[in-house]
Short mmCIF file of C-alpha atoms in Angstrom, two decimals:
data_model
loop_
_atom_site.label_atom_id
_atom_site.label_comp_id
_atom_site.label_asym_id
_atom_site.label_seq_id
_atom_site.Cartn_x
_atom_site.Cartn_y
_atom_site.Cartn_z
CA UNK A 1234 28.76 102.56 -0.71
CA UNK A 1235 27.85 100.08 1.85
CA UNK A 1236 24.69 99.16 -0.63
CA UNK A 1237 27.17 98.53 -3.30
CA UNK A 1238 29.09 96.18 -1.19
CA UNK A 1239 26.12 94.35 -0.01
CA UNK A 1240 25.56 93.50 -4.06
CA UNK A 1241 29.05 92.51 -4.66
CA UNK A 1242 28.96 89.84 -1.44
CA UNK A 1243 25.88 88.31 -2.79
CA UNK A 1244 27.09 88.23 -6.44
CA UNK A 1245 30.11 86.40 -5.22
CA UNK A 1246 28.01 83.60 -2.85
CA UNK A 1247 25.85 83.02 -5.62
CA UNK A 1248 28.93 82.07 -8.36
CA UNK A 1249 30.24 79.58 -5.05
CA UNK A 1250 27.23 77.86 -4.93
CA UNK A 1251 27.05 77.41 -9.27
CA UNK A 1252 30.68 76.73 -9.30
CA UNK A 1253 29.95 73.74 -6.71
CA UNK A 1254 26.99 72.00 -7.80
CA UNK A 1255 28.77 71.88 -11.33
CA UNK A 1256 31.72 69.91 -9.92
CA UNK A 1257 29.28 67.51 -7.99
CA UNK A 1258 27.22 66.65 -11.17
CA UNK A 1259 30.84 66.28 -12.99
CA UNK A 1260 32.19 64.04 -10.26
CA UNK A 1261 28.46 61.49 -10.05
CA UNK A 1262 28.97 61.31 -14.23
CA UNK A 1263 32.37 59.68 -13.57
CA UNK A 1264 30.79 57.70 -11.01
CA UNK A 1265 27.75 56.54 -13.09
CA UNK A 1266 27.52 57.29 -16.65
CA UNK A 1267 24.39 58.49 -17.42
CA UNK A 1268 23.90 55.99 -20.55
CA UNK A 1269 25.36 52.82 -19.64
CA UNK A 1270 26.14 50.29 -22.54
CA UNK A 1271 23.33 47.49 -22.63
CA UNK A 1272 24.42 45.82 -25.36
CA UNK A 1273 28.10 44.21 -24.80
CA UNK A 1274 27.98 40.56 -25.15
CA UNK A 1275 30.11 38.13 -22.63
CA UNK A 1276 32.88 35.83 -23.95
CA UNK A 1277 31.20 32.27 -23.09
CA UNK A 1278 33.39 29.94 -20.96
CA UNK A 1279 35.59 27.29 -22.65
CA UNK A 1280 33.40 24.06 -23.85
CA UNK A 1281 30.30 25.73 -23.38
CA UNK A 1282 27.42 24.37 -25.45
CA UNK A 1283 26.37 25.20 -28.93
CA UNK A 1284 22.63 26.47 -27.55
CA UNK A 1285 24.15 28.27 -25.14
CA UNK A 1286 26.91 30.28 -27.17
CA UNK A 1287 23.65 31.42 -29.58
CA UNK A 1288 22.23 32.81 -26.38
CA UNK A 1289 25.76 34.44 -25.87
CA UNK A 1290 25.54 35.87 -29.04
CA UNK A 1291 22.50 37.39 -29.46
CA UNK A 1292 23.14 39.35 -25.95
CA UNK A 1293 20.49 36.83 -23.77
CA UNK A 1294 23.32 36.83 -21.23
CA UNK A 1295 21.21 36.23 -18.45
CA UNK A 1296 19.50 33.49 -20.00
CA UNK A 1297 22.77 31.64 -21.23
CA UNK A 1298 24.21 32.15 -17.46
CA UNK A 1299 20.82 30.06 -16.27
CA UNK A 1300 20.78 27.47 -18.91
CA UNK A 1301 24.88 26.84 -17.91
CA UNK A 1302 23.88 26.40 -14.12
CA UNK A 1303 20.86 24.35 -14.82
CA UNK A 1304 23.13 22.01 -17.13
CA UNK A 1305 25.75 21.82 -13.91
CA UNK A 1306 23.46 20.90 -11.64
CA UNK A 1307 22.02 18.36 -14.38
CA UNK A 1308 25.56 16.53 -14.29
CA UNK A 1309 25.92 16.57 -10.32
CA UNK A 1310 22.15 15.62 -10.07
CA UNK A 1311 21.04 13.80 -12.59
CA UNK A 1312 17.42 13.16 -13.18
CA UNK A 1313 15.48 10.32 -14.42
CA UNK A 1314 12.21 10.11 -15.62
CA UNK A 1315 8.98 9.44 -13.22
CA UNK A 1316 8.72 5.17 -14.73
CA UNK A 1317 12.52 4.60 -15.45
CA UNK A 1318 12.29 0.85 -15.70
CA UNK A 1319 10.50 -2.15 -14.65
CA UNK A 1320 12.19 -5.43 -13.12
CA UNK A 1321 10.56 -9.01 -12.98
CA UNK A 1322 12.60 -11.07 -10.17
CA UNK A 1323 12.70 -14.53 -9.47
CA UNK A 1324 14.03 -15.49 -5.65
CA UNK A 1325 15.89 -18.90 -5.92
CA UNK A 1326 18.19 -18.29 -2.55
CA UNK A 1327 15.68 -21.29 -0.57
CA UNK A 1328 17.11 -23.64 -3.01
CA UNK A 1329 20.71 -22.73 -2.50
CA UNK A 1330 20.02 -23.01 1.35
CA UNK A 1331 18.16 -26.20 1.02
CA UNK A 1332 21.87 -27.21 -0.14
CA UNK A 1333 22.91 -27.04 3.27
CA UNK A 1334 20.60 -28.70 4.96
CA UNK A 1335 17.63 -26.08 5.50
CA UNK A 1336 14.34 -27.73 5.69
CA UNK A 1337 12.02 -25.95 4.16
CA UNK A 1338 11.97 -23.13 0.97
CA UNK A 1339 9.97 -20.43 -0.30
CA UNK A 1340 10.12 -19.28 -4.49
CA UNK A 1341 8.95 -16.05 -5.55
CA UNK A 1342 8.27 -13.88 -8.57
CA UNK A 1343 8.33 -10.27 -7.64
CA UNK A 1344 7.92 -7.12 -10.02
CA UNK A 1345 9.72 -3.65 -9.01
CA UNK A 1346 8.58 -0.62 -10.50
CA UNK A 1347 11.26 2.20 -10.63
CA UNK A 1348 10.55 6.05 -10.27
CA UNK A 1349 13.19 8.41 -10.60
CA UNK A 1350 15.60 5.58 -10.01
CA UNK A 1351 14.94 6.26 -6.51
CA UNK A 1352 11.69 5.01 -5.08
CA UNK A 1353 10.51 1.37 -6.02
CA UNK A 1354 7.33 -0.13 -5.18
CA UNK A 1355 7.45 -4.11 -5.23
CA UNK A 1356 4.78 -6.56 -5.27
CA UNK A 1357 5.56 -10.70 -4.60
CA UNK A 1358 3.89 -13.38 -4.82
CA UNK A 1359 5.24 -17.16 -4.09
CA UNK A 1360 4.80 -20.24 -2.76
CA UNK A 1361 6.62 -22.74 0.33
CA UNK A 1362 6.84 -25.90 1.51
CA UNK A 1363 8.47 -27.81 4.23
CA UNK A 1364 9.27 -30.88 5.45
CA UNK A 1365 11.28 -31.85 8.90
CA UNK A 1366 11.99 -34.56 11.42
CA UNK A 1367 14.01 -33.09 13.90
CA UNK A 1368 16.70 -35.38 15.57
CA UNK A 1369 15.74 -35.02 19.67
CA UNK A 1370 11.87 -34.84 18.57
CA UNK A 1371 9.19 -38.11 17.71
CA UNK A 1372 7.24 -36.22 14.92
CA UNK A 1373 7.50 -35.15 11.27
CA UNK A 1374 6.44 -31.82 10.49
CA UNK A 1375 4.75 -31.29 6.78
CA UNK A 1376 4.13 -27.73 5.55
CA UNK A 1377 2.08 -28.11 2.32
CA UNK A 1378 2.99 -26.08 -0.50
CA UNK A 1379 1.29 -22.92 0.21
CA UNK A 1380 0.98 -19.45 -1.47
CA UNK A 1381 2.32 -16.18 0.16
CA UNK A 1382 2.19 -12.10 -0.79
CA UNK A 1383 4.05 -9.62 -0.10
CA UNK A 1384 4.15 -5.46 -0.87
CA UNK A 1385 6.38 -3.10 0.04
CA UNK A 1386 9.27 -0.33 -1.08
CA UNK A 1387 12.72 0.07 -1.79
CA UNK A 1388 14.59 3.21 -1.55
CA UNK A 1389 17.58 3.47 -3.85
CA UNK A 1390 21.03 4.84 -2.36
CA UNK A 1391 22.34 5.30 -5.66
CA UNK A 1392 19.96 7.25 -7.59
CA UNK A 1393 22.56 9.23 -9.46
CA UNK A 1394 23.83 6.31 -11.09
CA UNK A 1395 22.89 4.59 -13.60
CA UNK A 1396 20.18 1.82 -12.29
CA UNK A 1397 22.08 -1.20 -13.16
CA UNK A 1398 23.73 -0.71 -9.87
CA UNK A 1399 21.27 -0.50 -6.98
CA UNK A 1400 21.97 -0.31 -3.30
CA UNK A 1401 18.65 0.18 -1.68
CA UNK A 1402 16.58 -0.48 2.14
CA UNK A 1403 13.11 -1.68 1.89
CA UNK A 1404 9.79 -3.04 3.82
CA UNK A 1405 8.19 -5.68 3.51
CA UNK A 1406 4.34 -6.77 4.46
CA UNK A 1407 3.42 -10.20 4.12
CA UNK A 1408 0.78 -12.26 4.12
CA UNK A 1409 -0.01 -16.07 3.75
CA UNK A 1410 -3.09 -19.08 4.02
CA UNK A 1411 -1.42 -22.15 4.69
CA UNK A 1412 -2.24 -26.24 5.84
CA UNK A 1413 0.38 -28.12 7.76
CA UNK A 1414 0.58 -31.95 9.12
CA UNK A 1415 1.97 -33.37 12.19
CA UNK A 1416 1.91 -37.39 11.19
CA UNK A 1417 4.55 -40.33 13.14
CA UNK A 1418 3.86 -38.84 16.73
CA UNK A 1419 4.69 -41.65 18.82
CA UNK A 1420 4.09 -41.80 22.65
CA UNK A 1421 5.18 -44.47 25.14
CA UNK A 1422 4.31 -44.63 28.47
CA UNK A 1423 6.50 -47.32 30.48
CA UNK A 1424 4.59 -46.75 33.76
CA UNK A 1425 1.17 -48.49 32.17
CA UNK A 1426 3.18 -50.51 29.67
CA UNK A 1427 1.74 -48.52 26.59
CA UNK A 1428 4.62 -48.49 23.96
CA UNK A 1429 4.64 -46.82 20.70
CA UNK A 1430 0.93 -45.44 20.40
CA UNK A 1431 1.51 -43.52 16.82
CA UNK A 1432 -1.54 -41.00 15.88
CA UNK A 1433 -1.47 -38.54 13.38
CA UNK A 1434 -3.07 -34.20 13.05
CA UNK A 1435 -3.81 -33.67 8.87
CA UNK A 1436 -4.52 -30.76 7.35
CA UNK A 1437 -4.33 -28.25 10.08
CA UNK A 1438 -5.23 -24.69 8.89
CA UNK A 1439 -3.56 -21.08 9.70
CA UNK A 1440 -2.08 -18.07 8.44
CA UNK A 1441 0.07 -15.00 9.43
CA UNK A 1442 0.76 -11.86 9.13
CA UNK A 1443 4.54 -10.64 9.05
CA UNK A 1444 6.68 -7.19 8.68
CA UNK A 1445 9.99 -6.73 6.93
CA UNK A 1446 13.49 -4.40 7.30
CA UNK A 1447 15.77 -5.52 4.43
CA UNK A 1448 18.98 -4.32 2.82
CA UNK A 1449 19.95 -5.18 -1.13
CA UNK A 1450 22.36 -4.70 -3.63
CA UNK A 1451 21.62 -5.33 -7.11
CA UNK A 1452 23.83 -5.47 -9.87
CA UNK A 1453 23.72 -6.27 -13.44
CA UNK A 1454 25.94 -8.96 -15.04
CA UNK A 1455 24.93 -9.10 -19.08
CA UNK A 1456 22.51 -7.13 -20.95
CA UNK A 1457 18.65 -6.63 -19.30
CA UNK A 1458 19.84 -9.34 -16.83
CA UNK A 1459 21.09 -8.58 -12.58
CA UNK A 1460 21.45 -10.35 -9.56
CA UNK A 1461 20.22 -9.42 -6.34
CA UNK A 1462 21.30 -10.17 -2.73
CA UNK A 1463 19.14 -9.25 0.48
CA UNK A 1464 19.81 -9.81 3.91
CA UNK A 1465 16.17 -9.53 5.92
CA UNK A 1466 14.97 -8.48 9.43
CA UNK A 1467 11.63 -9.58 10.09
CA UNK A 1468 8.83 -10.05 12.81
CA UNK A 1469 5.33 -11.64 13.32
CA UNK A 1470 2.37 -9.66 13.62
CA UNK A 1471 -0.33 -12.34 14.31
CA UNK A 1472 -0.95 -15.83 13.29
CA UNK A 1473 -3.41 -19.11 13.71
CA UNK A 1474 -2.69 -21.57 16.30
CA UNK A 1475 -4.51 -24.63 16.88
CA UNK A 1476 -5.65 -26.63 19.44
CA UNK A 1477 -2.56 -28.96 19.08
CA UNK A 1478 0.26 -26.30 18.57
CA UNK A 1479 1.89 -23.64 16.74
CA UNK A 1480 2.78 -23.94 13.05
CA UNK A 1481 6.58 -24.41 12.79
CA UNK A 1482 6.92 -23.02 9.21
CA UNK A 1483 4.98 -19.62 7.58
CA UNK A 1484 5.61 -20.11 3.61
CA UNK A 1485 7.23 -16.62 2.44
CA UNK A 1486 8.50 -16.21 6.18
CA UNK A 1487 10.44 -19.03 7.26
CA UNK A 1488 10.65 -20.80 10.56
CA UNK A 1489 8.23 -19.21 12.97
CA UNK A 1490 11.27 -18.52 15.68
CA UNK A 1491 13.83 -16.89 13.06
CA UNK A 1492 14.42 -13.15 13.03
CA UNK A 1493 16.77 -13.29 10.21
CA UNK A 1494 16.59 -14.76 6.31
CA UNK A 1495 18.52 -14.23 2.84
CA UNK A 1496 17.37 -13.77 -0.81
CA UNK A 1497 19.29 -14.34 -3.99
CA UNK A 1498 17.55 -13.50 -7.58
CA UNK A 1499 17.77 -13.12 -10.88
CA UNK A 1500 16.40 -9.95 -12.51
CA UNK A 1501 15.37 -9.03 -16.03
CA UNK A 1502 14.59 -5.49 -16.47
CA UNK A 1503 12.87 -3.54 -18.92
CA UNK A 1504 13.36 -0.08 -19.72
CA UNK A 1505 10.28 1.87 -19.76
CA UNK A 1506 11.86 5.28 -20.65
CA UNK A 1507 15.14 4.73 -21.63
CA UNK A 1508 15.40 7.83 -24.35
CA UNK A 1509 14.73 10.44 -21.65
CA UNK A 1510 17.52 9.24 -19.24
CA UNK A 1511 20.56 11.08 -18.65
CA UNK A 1512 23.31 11.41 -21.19
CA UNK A 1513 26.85 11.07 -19.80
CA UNK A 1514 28.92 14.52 -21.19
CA UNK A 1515 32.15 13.12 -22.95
CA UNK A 1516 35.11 15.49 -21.48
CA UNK A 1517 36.28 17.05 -24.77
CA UNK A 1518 40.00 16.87 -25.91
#
């Protein structure tokens, strides 16, 4: 009797124990199916691209979802190819200032090689003069025309935009070999009675070595043609002196004591890969 007992107790733990790992295996099947459907295709977002709507079709969802974030951050971040465009400048802003009674002026031709319409190396080259007498002094001070160089960089603010509109910081070494005359120098001595001795210093030889800071803004007014304006912050490094003095003028610099000077040019520019540049999307109706 007891035996008998002893069979039906175990009998009965052992149908518990089938009965509830059934219902667990039942329950985790609702939880996870045990063959999930791999092939259900997404509904592509409203004005989605052709391309794209192909991948959406053929079930390359994960693809389609890449190319879609890869063609937002194309529109927030454009990118332009690594030679975009190439601009030949010619700096007339001297003459304008000559207007106004500045006595001397520098012209320069300068090319500016854009990459990724966002860095820009430059390279100038130009020539200055100048001529003064000032009013409270009893020479006249002759710079002969005289070539000058410069290299340097820009960096473009507005690289997403289109590069007809530049606003961009640079720097700015230059370098330049240069003569100068000091001629009517006229000295009176009314102690020994010695009035208006006049001697003259020719042909007096130096150069210099200068840094740059500038700001610019460029912007483009018809066609391939812009104007640029930069304002300039610069410094010597070294220069020549002579016996008899410091040069006044330093072609491509300006006076020797100024911290400050302006440029105005004219730009033509010339496209170097103008089919690869960014495509503006039209907002469809």
């Amino acid at each position: 009797m007891r035996r008998f007992f002893c069979n039906i107790m175990f009998i009965a733990f052992l149908m518990t124990a089938v009965n509830g790992y059934a219902q667990e295996q039942e329950q985790q099947r609702k939880v996870t199916p045990v063959k999930p459907s791999t092939n259900k295709v997404l509904t592509p977002p409203k004005g989605t691209d052709e391309k794209i709507i192909q991948q959406y079709l053929t079930g390359d969802t994960a693809q389609a979802r890449a190319q879609e974030r890869k063609d937002s951050l194309a529109k927030i971040y454009p990118r332009y190819p690594k030679l975009t465009e190439l601009s030949i400048g010619l700096n007339f802003g001297d003459a304008i200032l000559m207007a106004f009674g500045q006595k001397f002026s520098s012209f320069d031709v300068s090319a500016t090689l854009n990459m990724w319409n966002r860095f820009q190396p430059v390279v100038i080259m130009g020539v200055g003069r100048a001529k003064d007498t000032p009013d409270d002094m009893n020479y006249t001070y002759t710079s002969r025309l005289s070539p000058y160089f410069k290299i340097g960089a820009n960096y473009n603010f507005l690289f997403k935009n289109e590069p007809k509109y530049q606003l961009y910081a640079g720097v700015r070494l230059g370098f330049s070999v240069f003569k100068y005359d000091i001629t009517d120098v006229n000295i009176s001595n009314p102690y020994w009675g010695e009035y208006g001795q006049d001697y003259q210093l020719k042909g007096i030889s130096s150069h210099a070595l200068w840094g740059e800071f500038l700001a610019g803004l460029k912007v483009n007014i018809s066609g391939s043609w812009s104007l640029g304006w930069e304002a300039k912050f610069h410094g010597i490094f070294n220069y020549k002196k002579s016996e008899n003095g410091k040069p006044w003028y330093i072609p491509g610099y300006g006076a020797r004591s100024g911290k400050w000077a302006f440029g105005l040019s004219l730009y033509y520019t010339l496209p170097l890969s103008h089919d690869r540049w960014p495509v503006k999307q039209e907002k469809k109706k």
